[in-house]
Amino acid sequence: MKERNTPKIFDDRELPNNNISKEKLLSIDAKYASEVEKLKSKLSKEVELSLTKNGEHIDIK
């Protein structure tokens, strides 16, 4: 029987040379989450601006 390729759940115990602390990973994650929110906001404003340039205004939620 062929073995299925199922996604493996991450377990940091499997990485004996893992020198990055969980706190550091969380801070990196928070930094990127913040950047994503900034970009989403900027994109939303750009889309709204382009829609108003065309004479039609559509609210973006």
Short mmCIF file of N, CA and C in Angstrom, two decimals:
data_model
loop_
_atom_site.label_atom_id
_atom_site.label_comp_id
_atom_site.label_asym_id
_atom_site.label_seq_id
_atom_site.Cartn_x
_atom_site.Cartn_y
_atom_site.Cartn_z
N MET A 1 0.84 -1.18 0.00
CA MET A 1 0.00 0.00 0.00
C MET A 1 0.89 1.25 0.00
N LYS A 2 0.55 2.22 -0.83
CA LYS A 2 1.34 3.43 -0.96
C LYS A 2 1.06 4.37 0.21
N GLU A 3 2.13 4.96 0.76
CA GLU A 3 1.97 5.88 1.88
C GLU A 3 1.49 7.24 1.38
N ARG A 4 0.52 7.81 2.08
CA ARG A 4 -0.03 9.11 1.67
C ARG A 4 0.88 10.23 2.14
N ASN A 5 0.96 11.27 1.33
CA ASN A 5 1.71 12.46 1.73
C ASN A 5 0.78 13.38 2.53
N THR A 6 0.87 13.27 3.84
CA THR A 6 0.06 14.14 4.69
C THR A 6 0.97 15.19 5.30
N PRO A 7 0.44 16.40 5.51
CA PRO A 7 1.29 17.44 6.11
C PRO A 7 1.72 17.04 7.51
N LYS A 8 2.96 17.31 7.81
CA LYS A 8 3.50 16.97 9.11
C LYS A 8 3.30 18.14 10.07
N ILE A 9 2.85 17.84 11.26
CA ILE A 9 2.66 18.87 12.27
C ILE A 9 4.03 19.26 12.81
N PHE A 10 4.28 20.58 12.88
CA PHE A 10 5.58 21.06 13.34
C PHE A 10 5.77 20.74 14.82
N ASP A 11 6.91 20.19 15.13
CA ASP A 11 7.25 19.87 16.51
C ASP A 11 8.70 20.27 16.72
N ASP A 12 8.94 21.31 17.54
CA ASP A 12 10.30 21.82 17.69
C ASP A 12 11.22 20.84 18.40
N ARG A 13 10.69 19.80 19.00
CA ARG A 13 11.55 18.81 19.63
C ARG A 13 12.33 18.01 18.59
N GLU A 14 11.86 18.05 17.35
CA GLU A 14 12.55 17.33 16.28
C GLU A 14 13.75 18.09 15.75
N LEU A 15 13.94 19.32 16.21
CA LEU A 15 15.03 20.15 15.73
C LEU A 15 16.03 20.40 16.87
N PRO A 16 16.97 19.50 17.07
CA PRO A 16 17.89 19.65 18.21
C PRO A 16 18.78 20.88 18.11
N ASN A 17 19.04 21.39 16.91
CA ASN A 17 19.91 22.56 16.74
C ASN A 17 19.12 23.85 16.55
N ASN A 18 17.88 23.83 17.00
CA ASN A 18 17.04 25.01 16.85
C ASN A 18 17.45 26.05 17.89
N ASN A 19 18.16 27.09 17.44
CA ASN A 19 18.67 28.12 18.35
C ASN A 19 17.74 29.32 18.48
N ILE A 20 16.63 29.33 17.75
CA ILE A 20 15.71 30.46 17.79
C ILE A 20 14.67 30.18 18.87
N SER A 21 14.55 31.10 19.80
CA SER A 21 13.58 30.92 20.89
C SER A 21 12.16 31.15 20.37
N LYS A 22 11.21 30.59 21.08
CA LYS A 22 9.82 30.79 20.69
C LYS A 22 9.44 32.26 20.79
N GLU A 23 10.01 32.97 21.78
CA GLU A 23 9.73 34.40 21.93
C GLU A 23 10.20 35.17 20.69
N LYS A 24 11.38 34.81 20.19
CA LYS A 24 11.92 35.47 18.99
C LYS A 24 11.01 35.20 17.78
N LEU A 25 10.56 33.95 17.65
CA LEU A 25 9.66 33.61 16.54
C LEU A 25 8.36 34.38 16.65
N LEU A 26 7.83 34.52 17.86
CA LEU A 26 6.59 35.27 18.05
C LEU A 26 6.79 36.74 17.72
N SER A 27 7.95 37.29 18.05
CA SER A 27 8.19 38.70 17.74
C SER A 27 8.31 38.90 16.23
N ILE A 28 8.94 37.95 15.55
CA ILE A 28 9.04 38.01 14.09
C ILE A 28 7.64 37.91 13.47
N ASP A 29 6.84 36.99 14.00
CA ASP A 29 5.47 36.82 13.51
C ASP A 29 4.66 38.09 13.70
N ALA A 30 4.80 38.72 14.87
CA ALA A 30 4.07 39.96 15.15
C ALA A 30 4.51 41.08 14.21
N LYS A 31 5.82 41.13 13.93
CA LYS A 31 6.35 42.16 13.02
C LYS A 31 5.74 42.00 11.63
N TYR A 32 5.71 40.77 11.12
CA TYR A 32 5.16 40.56 9.79
C TYR A 32 3.65 40.76 9.76
N ALA A 33 2.96 40.41 10.84
CA ALA A 33 1.52 40.64 10.90
C ALA A 33 1.24 42.13 10.83
N SER A 34 2.06 42.92 11.51
CA SER A 34 1.91 44.38 11.47
C SER A 34 2.14 44.90 10.06
N GLU A 35 3.17 44.41 9.38
CA GLU A 35 3.45 44.83 8.01
C GLU A 35 2.31 44.47 7.07
N VAL A 36 1.74 43.27 7.25
CA VAL A 36 0.62 42.84 6.41
C VAL A 36 -0.57 43.78 6.59
N GLU A 37 -0.85 44.17 7.84
CA GLU A 37 -1.97 45.09 8.10
C GLU A 37 -1.72 46.44 7.44
N LYS A 38 -0.47 46.93 7.51
CA LYS A 38 -0.15 48.21 6.87
C LYS A 38 -0.37 48.13 5.36
N LEU A 39 0.08 47.03 4.76
CA LEU A 39 -0.06 46.87 3.31
C LEU A 39 -1.52 46.73 2.90
N LYS A 40 -2.31 46.01 3.71
CA LYS A 40 -3.74 45.87 3.41
C LYS A 40 -4.43 47.23 3.46
N SER A 41 -4.06 48.03 4.45
CA SER A 41 -4.63 49.36 4.59
C SER A 41 -4.25 50.23 3.39
N LYS A 42 -2.97 50.18 3.02
CA LYS A 42 -2.50 50.97 1.87
C LYS A 42 -3.21 50.54 0.59
N LEU A 43 -3.33 49.24 0.39
CA LEU A 43 -3.99 48.73 -0.81
C LEU A 43 -5.46 49.16 -0.84
N SER A 44 -6.11 49.07 0.29
CA SER A 44 -7.51 49.47 0.37
C SER A 44 -7.67 50.94 -0.01
N LYS A 45 -6.76 51.80 0.49
CA LYS A 45 -6.82 53.23 0.17
C LYS A 45 -6.57 53.46 -1.32
N GLU A 46 -5.61 52.72 -1.89
CA GLU A 46 -5.30 52.88 -3.31
C GLU A 46 -6.48 52.45 -4.18
N VAL A 47 -7.12 51.36 -3.80
CA VAL A 47 -8.27 50.88 -4.57
C VAL A 47 -9.41 51.88 -4.47
N GLU A 48 -9.65 52.38 -3.26
CA GLU A 48 -10.72 53.37 -3.07
C GLU A 48 -10.43 54.62 -3.89
N LEU A 49 -9.17 55.06 -3.89
CA LEU A 49 -8.78 56.24 -4.66
C LEU A 49 -9.01 56.01 -6.15
N SER A 50 -8.63 54.83 -6.65
CA SER A 50 -8.80 54.57 -8.08
C SER A 50 -10.28 54.49 -8.44
N LEU A 51 -11.11 54.00 -7.52
CA LEU A 51 -12.54 53.94 -7.81
C LEU A 51 -13.16 55.33 -7.83
N THR A 52 -12.67 56.21 -6.94
CA THR A 52 -13.24 57.56 -6.96
C THR A 52 -12.72 58.36 -8.15
N LYS A 53 -11.54 58.03 -8.66
CA LYS A 53 -11.02 58.70 -9.85
C LYS A 53 -11.92 58.43 -11.04
N ASN A 54 -12.51 57.25 -11.09
CA ASN A 54 -13.37 56.88 -12.20
C ASN A 54 -14.78 57.44 -12.06
N GLY A 55 -14.99 58.24 -11.02
CA GLY A 55 -16.30 58.86 -10.85
C GLY A 55 -17.30 58.03 -10.06
N GLU A 56 -16.94 56.83 -9.69
CA GLU A 56 -17.83 56.00 -8.90
C GLU A 56 -17.16 55.70 -7.57
N HIS A 57 -17.94 55.78 -6.52
CA HIS A 57 -17.40 55.46 -5.20
C HIS A 57 -18.07 54.20 -4.68
N ILE A 58 -17.25 53.23 -4.32
CA ILE A 58 -17.75 51.98 -3.75
C ILE A 58 -17.08 51.82 -2.39
N ASP A 59 -17.90 51.65 -1.36
CA ASP A 59 -17.33 51.45 -0.02
C ASP A 59 -16.64 50.11 0.06
N ILE A 60 -15.45 50.12 0.64
CA ILE A 60 -14.68 48.89 0.80
C ILE A 60 -14.71 48.51 2.27
N LYS A 61 -15.19 47.36 2.54
CA LYS A 61 -15.28 46.89 3.93
C LYS A 61 -14.16 45.94 4.22
#
